Every structure is written in structure tokens, then in C-alpha cells.
Short mmCIF file of C-alpha atoms in Angstrom, two decimals:
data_model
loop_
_atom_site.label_atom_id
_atom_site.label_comp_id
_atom_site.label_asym_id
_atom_site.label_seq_id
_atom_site.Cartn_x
_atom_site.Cartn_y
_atom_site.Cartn_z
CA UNK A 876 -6.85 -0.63 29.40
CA UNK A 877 -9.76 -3.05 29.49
CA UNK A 878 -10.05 -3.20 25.42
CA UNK A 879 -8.98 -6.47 23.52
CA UNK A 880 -5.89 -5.31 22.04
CA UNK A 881 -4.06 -6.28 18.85
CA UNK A 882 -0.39 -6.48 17.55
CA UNK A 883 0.56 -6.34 14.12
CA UNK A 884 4.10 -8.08 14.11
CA UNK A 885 5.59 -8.60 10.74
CA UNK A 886 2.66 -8.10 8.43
CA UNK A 887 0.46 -10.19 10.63
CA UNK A 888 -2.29 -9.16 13.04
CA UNK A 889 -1.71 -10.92 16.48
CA UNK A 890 -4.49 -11.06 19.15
CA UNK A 891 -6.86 -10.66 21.14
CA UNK A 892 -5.00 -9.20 24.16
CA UNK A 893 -6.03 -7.90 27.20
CA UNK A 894 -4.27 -5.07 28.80
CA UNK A 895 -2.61 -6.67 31.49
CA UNK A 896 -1.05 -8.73 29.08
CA UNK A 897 0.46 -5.80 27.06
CA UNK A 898 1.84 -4.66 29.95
CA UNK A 899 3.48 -7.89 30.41
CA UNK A 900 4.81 -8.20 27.09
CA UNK A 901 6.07 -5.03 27.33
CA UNK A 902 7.71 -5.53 30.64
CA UNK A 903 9.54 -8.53 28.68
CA UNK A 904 10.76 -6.54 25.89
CA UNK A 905 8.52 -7.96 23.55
CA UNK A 906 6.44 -5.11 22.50
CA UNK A 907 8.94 -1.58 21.84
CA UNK A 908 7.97 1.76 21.44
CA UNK A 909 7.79 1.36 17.75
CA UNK A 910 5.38 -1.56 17.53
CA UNK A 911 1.98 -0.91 15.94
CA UNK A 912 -1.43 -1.28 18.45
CA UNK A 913 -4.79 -1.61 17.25
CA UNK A 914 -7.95 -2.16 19.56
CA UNK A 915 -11.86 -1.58 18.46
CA UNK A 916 -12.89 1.89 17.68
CA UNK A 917 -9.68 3.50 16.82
CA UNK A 918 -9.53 4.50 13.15
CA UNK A 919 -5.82 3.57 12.58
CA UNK A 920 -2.81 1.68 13.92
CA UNK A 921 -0.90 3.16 16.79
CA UNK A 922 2.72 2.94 18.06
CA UNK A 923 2.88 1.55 21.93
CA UNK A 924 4.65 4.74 22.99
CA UNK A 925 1.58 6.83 22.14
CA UNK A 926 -0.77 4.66 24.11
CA UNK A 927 -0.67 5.19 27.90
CA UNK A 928 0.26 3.12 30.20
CA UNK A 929 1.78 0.05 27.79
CA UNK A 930 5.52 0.54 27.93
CA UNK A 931 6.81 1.29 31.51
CA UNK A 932 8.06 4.52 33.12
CA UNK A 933 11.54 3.74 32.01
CA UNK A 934 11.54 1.79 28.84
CA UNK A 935 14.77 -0.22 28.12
CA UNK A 936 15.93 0.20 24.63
CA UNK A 937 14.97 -2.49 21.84
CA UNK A 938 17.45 -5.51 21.53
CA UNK A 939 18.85 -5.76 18.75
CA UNK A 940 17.51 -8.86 17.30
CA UNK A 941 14.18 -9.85 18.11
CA UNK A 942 12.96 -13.47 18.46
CA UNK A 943 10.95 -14.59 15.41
CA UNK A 944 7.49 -16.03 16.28
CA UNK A 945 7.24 -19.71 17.00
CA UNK A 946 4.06 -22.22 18.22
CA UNK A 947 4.62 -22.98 22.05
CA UNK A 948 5.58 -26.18 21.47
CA UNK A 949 8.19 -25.94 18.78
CA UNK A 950 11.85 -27.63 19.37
CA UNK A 951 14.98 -25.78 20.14
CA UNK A 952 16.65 -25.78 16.82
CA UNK A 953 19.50 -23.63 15.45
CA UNK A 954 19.08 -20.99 12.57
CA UNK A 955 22.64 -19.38 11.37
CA UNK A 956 24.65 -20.84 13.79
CA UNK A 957 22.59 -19.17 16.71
CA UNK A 958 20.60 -21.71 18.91
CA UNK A 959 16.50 -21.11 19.16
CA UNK A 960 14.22 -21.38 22.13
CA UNK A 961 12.02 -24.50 22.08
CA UNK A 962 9.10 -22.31 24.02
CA UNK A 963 10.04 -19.07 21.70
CA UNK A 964 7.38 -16.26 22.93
CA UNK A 965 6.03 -13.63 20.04
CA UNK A 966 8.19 -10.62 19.63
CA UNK A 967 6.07 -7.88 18.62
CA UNK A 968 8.67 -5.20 17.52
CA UNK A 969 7.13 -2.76 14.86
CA UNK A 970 9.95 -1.92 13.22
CA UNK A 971 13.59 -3.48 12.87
CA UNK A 972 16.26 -1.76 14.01
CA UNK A 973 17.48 1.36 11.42
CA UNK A 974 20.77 -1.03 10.40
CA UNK A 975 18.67 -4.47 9.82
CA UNK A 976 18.22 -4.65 5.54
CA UNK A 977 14.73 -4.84 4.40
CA UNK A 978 13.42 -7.80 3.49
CA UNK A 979 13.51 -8.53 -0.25
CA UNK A 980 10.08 -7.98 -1.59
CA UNK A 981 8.93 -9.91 -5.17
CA UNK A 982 7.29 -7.01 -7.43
CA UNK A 983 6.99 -6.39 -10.44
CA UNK A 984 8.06 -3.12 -12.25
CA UNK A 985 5.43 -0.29 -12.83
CA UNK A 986 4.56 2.00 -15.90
CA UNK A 987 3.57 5.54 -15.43
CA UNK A 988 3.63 5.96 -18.94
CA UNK A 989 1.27 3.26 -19.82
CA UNK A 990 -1.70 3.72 -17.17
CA UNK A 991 -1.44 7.82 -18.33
CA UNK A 992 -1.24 6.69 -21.81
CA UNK A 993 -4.04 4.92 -22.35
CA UNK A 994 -6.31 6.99 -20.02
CA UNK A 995 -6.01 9.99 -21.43
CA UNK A 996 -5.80 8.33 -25.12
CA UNK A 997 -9.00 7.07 -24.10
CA UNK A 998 -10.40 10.69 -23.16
CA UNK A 999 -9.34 11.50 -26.65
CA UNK A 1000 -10.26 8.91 -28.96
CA UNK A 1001 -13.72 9.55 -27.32
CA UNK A 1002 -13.64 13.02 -28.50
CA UNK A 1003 -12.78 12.22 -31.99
CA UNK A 1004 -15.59 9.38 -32.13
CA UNK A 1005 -17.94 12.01 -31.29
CA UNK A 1006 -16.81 14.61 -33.32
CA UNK A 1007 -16.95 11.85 -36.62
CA UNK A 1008 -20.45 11.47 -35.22
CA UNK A 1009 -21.16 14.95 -35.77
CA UNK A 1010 -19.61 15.08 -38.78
CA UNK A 1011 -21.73 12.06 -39.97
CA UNK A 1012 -24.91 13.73 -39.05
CA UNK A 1013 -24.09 16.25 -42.45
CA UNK A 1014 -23.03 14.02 -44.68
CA UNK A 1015 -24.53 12.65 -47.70
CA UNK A 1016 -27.55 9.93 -46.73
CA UNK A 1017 -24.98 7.32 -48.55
CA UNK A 1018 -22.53 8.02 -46.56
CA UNK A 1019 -24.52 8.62 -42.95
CA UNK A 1020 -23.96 5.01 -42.05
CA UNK A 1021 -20.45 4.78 -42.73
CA UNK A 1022 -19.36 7.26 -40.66
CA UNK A 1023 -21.53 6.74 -37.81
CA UNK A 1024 -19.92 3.07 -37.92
CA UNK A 1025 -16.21 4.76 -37.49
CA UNK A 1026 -17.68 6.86 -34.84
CA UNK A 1027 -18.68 4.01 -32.51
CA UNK A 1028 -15.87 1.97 -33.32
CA UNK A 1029 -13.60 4.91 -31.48
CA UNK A 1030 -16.13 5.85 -28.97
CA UNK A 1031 -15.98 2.12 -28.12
CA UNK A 1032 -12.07 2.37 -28.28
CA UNK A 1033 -12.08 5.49 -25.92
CA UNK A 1034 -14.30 3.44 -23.47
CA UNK A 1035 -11.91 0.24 -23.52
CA UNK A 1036 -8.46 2.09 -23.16
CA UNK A 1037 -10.25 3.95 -20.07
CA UNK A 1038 -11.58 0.80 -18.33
CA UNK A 1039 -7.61 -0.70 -19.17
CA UNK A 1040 -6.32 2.43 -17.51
CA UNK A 1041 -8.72 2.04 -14.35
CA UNK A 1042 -6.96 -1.57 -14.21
CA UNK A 1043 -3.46 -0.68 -14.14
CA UNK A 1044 -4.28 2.18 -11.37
CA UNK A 1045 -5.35 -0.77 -8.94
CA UNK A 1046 -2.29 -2.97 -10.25
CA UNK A 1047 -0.66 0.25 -9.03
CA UNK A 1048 -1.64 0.33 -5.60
CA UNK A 1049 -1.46 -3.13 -4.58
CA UNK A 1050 1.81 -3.08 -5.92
CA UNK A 1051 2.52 -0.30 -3.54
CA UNK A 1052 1.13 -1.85 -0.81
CA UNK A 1053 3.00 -5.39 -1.48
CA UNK A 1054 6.56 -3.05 -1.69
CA UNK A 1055 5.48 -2.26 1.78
CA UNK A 1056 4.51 -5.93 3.34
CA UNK A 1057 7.44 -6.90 5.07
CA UNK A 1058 7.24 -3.54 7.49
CA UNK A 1059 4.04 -4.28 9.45
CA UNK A 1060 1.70 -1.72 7.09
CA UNK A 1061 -1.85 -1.26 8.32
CA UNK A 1062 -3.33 -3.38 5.87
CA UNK A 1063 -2.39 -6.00 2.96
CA UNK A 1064 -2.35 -5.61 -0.95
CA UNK A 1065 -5.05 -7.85 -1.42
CA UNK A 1066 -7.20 -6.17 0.88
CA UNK A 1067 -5.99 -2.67 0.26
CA UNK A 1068 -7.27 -3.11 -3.46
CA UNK A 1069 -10.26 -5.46 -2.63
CA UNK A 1070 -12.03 -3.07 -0.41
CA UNK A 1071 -11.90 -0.49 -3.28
CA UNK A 1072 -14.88 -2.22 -4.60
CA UNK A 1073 -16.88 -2.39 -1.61
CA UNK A 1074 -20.32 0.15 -2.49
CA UNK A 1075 -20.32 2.82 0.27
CA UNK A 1076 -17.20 1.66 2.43
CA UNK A 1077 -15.35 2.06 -0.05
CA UNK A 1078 -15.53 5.87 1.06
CA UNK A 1079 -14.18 5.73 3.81
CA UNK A 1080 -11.49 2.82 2.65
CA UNK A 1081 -10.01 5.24 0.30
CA UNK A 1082 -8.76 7.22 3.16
CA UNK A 1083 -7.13 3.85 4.30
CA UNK A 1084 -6.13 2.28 0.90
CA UNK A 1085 -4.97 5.64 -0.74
CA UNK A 1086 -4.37 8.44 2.19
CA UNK A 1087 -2.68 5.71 4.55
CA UNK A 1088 -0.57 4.74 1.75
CA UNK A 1089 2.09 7.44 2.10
CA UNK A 1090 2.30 7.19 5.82
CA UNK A 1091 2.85 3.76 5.70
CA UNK A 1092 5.56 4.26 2.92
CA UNK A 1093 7.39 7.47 4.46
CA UNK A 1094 7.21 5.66 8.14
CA UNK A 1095 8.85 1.92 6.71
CA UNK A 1096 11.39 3.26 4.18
CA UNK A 1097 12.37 5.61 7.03
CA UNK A 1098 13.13 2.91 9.24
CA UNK A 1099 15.74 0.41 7.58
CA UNK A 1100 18.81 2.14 6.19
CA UNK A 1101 18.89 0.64 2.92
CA UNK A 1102 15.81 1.97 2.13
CA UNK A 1103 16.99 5.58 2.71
CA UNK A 1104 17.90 6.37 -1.25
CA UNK A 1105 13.61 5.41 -1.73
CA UNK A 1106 11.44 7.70 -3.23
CA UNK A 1107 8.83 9.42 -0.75
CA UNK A 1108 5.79 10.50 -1.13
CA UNK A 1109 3.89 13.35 -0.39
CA UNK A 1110 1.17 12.88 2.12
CA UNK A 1111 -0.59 16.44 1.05
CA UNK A 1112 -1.60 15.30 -2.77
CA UNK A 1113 -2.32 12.11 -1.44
CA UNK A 1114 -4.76 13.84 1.12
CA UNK A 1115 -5.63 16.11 -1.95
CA UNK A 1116 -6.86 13.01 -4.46
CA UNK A 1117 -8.94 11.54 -1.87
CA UNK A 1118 -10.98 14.88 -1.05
CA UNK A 1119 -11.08 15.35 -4.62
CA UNK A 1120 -12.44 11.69 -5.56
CA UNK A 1121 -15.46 12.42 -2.85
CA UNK A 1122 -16.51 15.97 -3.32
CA UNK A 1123 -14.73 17.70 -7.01
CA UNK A 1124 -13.93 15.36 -9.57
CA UNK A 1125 -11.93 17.35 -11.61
CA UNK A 1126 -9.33 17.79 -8.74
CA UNK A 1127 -9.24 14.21 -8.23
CA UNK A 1128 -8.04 14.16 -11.89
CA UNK A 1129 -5.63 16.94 -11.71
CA UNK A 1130 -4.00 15.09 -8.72
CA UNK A 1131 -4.18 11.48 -9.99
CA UNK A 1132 -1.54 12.31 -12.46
CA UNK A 1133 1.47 13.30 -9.44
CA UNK A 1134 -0.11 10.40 -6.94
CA UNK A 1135 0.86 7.39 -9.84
CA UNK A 1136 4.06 8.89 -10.62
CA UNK A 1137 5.29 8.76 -7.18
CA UNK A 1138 4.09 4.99 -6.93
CA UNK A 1139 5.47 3.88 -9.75
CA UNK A 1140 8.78 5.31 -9.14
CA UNK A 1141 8.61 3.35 -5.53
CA UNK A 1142 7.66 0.46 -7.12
CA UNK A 1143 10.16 0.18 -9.11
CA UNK A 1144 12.89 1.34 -6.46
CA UNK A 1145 11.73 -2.20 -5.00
CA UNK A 1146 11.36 -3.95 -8.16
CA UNK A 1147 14.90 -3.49 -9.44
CA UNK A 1148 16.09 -3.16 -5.61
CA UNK A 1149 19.17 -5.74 -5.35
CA UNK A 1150 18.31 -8.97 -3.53
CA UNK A 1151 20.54 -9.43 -0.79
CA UNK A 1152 20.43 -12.49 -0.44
CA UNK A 1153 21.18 -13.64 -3.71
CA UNK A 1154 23.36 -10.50 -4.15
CA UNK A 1155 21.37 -9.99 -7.75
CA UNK A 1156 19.06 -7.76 -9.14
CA UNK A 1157 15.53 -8.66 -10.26
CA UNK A 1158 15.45 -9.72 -13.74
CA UNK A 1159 12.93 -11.37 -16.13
CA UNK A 1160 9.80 -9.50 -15.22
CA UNK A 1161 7.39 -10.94 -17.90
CA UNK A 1162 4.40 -9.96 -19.43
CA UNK A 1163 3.11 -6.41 -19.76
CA UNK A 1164 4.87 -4.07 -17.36
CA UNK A 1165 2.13 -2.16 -15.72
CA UNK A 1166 1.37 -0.62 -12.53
#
């Protein structure tokens, strides 16, 4: 194990490590079967227990609570009546124990109905723009003009509503990916959707960004028991869009349609989730409510 290793403990990326010192961590409980390993040249996050030789022979079983990360340095304090370490040490645990509530997550509601709306309005007020075009090409001289006018005004129209639609399908998957922050996913919103635009690596991101997605999703909302009642989603037409987007666009299509409904009705399981620790549920979502 001579690669520098890294630990992605609650939605942050910890590290360099060496091996020896994984070992060590693990040997102290800190890193669990279940937390997520990364090191240069693998293609995607691992747990510990499927990397030889990090956990020992005989594991001992998670404690309950983990230690939150602190700064060496930091004074002993108390938090909830329970009394802190002043020299806390990382705890690395990729997933909280199956009883522990999820975090409560800030996200705004999505629309299937709007991003489908306007995209395949947008296919169709193209198609009548060019069929007035047509149209216009028979007419009288007088009224050639006029009707070529109306034909690029909905042409144009077709074109906007499709580059609107193209913008809520990105609100859409950062939104996903935000639901998903608090459970160590392999990569944030922001970068999720940022990378997207990226000429070339964008390729291969999609297979992160979009195919990782439902992974991610199935593995976290799996884990905490108030996220059992979620929605999943289905790793195959997932797969099945991303193929699609590289090598037959009209698949890609096809597909698109079942891959934002499932978001959208996670999102929204999060969205309108109740809050815990207020004990309400989200309310007030301004604005346009869009994926």
C-alpha cells in the first residue's frame, strides 16, 4: 500500500495518507468497513473493506457515534451534554449507522413537468415555424414577408424554450447531487454540474456526474433509516442515457424522459422531507420551481 491515499469523511476529501497510516487509523476505529477510499488511478471511490490489507483480520464493529473532526489543537468543550476531546482525531466513517437520521439537506423542489414541457414545446413550436415557412414560400408576394416574419418568431421560440429546458436539466442534477451531500457522495453539486461543460472530459464526466448518480443515491438512502420510504433509482437507464448521449442520440432522448422523473421525485422526497430539527416541513420555496 505505498499509494497516497484519501478519505472522504462527511462530504469532504481528507488526505494525503500513506498506507501505514490507514492501517493505523483503522486499527483505532477510525476508518470502518463502510468508509469511502480513493488513491490515484482508480476510477471511483472504494469502501475500506474492498481494499486489502486496510481493516485488520478481525474488524471490531463501528461505534456507534463517531467523533466529529476537530483541528489538533482545539479545547475540550461539551456539545449536548457529552464532553469533547481537546486533541479530537478525524473519524473517517463512510456511512452513519442505519438508525442515525439524515442530515437535513436545504433544496429546493423540482418540476418534471416544466423541464419536459418546455423541451418538447420547443421541438414543436420549431416544427410549426418551419412549416409557416413553407407555407410562406406559396403565398402571395404581399404576403411572403409576413409570414416568413411569424415563422422566425416561432423558430426563435422553439430555440429559446429548448436552451430553458437544457437549464432546468442541470438545475436537476445538482439538485440531486446536493440531496445527496451530507452522505460522503463521490463528488459535489457544484462540481458534478460544472464539469458538464468541460470540452472532451466532459465524456468521460458524464459517467461520473450522471451514471454515478444512482449509485451514490441507492448506496446513501440505503444507509439511514429515515431515508428508507426514498425513491430509488434505476442504475440500468441511467447506464442507458449515458451510452446513448455518446454513441445514438435518439436513445439518449428516449431515456432522458424516465432519468428526470426519477430525480425530480427524489428531489422533492428531500425538499418537502420534515426537518428534524425544527420538527417542520420545508415551506416557502420561492421563485420558479424547477429542477
Amino acid at each position: 500500500m505505498s499509494a497516497q491515499w484519501y478519505v472522504s469523511s462527511e462530504g469532504q476529501t481528507l488526505g494525503p495518507y500513506t498506507g501505514e497510516q490507514l492501517q493505523q487509523f483503522a486499527q483505532e476505529g477510525r476508518i470502518i468497513a463502510s468508509t469511502l477510499l480513493w488513491a490515484e488511478g482508480m476510477t471511483e471511490w472504494l469502501l475500506a473493506s474492498q481494499i486489502p490489507g486496510v481493516l485488520p483480520e478481525q474488524a471490531t464493529p463501528a461505534p456507534t457515534a463517531a467523533p466529529a473532526w476537530a483541528p489538533p489543537g482545539s479545547r475540550a468543550g461539551v456539545s449536548g451534554g457529552v464532553a469533547t476531546n481537546s486533541l479530537a482525531k478525524p473519524t473517517f466513517a463512510g456511512a452513519a449507522p442505519t438508525d442515525a437520521p439524515y442530515p437535513h439537506i436545504t433544496v429546493k423542489p423540482a418540476s418534471f413537468g416544466l423541464w419536459a414541457g418546455t423541451y418538447v414545446g420547443g421541438f414543436i413550436i420549431m416544427i410549426l415555424g418551419m412549416i409557416a415557412a413553407g407555407v410562406a414560400t406559396h403565398q402571395n408576394p404581399d404576403q411572403v414577408s409576413s409570414g416568413q416574419g411569424l415563422a422566425g418568431i416561432l423558430v426563435l421560440l422553439g430555440i429559446f424554450s429548448i436552451c430553458f429546458s437544457g437549464i432546468c436539466y442541470h438545475i436537476i442534477i445538482y439538485r440531486a447531487w446536493l440531496c445527496l451531500s451530507a452522505g460522503a457522495p463521490r463528488t459535489s453539486a457544484g462540481t458534478a454540474v460544472g464539469l458538464l461543460f468541460v470540452p472532451l472530459y466532459n465524456l468521460y464526466w458524464l459517467f461520473v456526474a450522471i451514471n454515478g448518480l444512482p449509485k451514490d443515491w441507492n448506496r446513501i438512502v440505503n444507509s439511514y433509516e429515515d431515508l428508507r420510504s426514498a425513491p430509488r433509482l434505476n442504475e440500468t437507464t441511467f447506464l442507458l442515457f449515458c451510452i446513448g448521449s455518446l454513441v445514438f442520440a435518439p436513445l439518449a432522448v428516449v431515456v432522458m424522459f424516465p432519468v428526470l422523473s426519477q430525480l425530480c421525485k427524489g428531489i422533492n422526497f428531500f425538499a418537502y422531507r420534515k426537518n428534524l430539527s425544527t420538527g417542520n416541513s420545508p415551506a416557502g420555496f420561492g421563485g420558479i420551481k424547477f429542477g
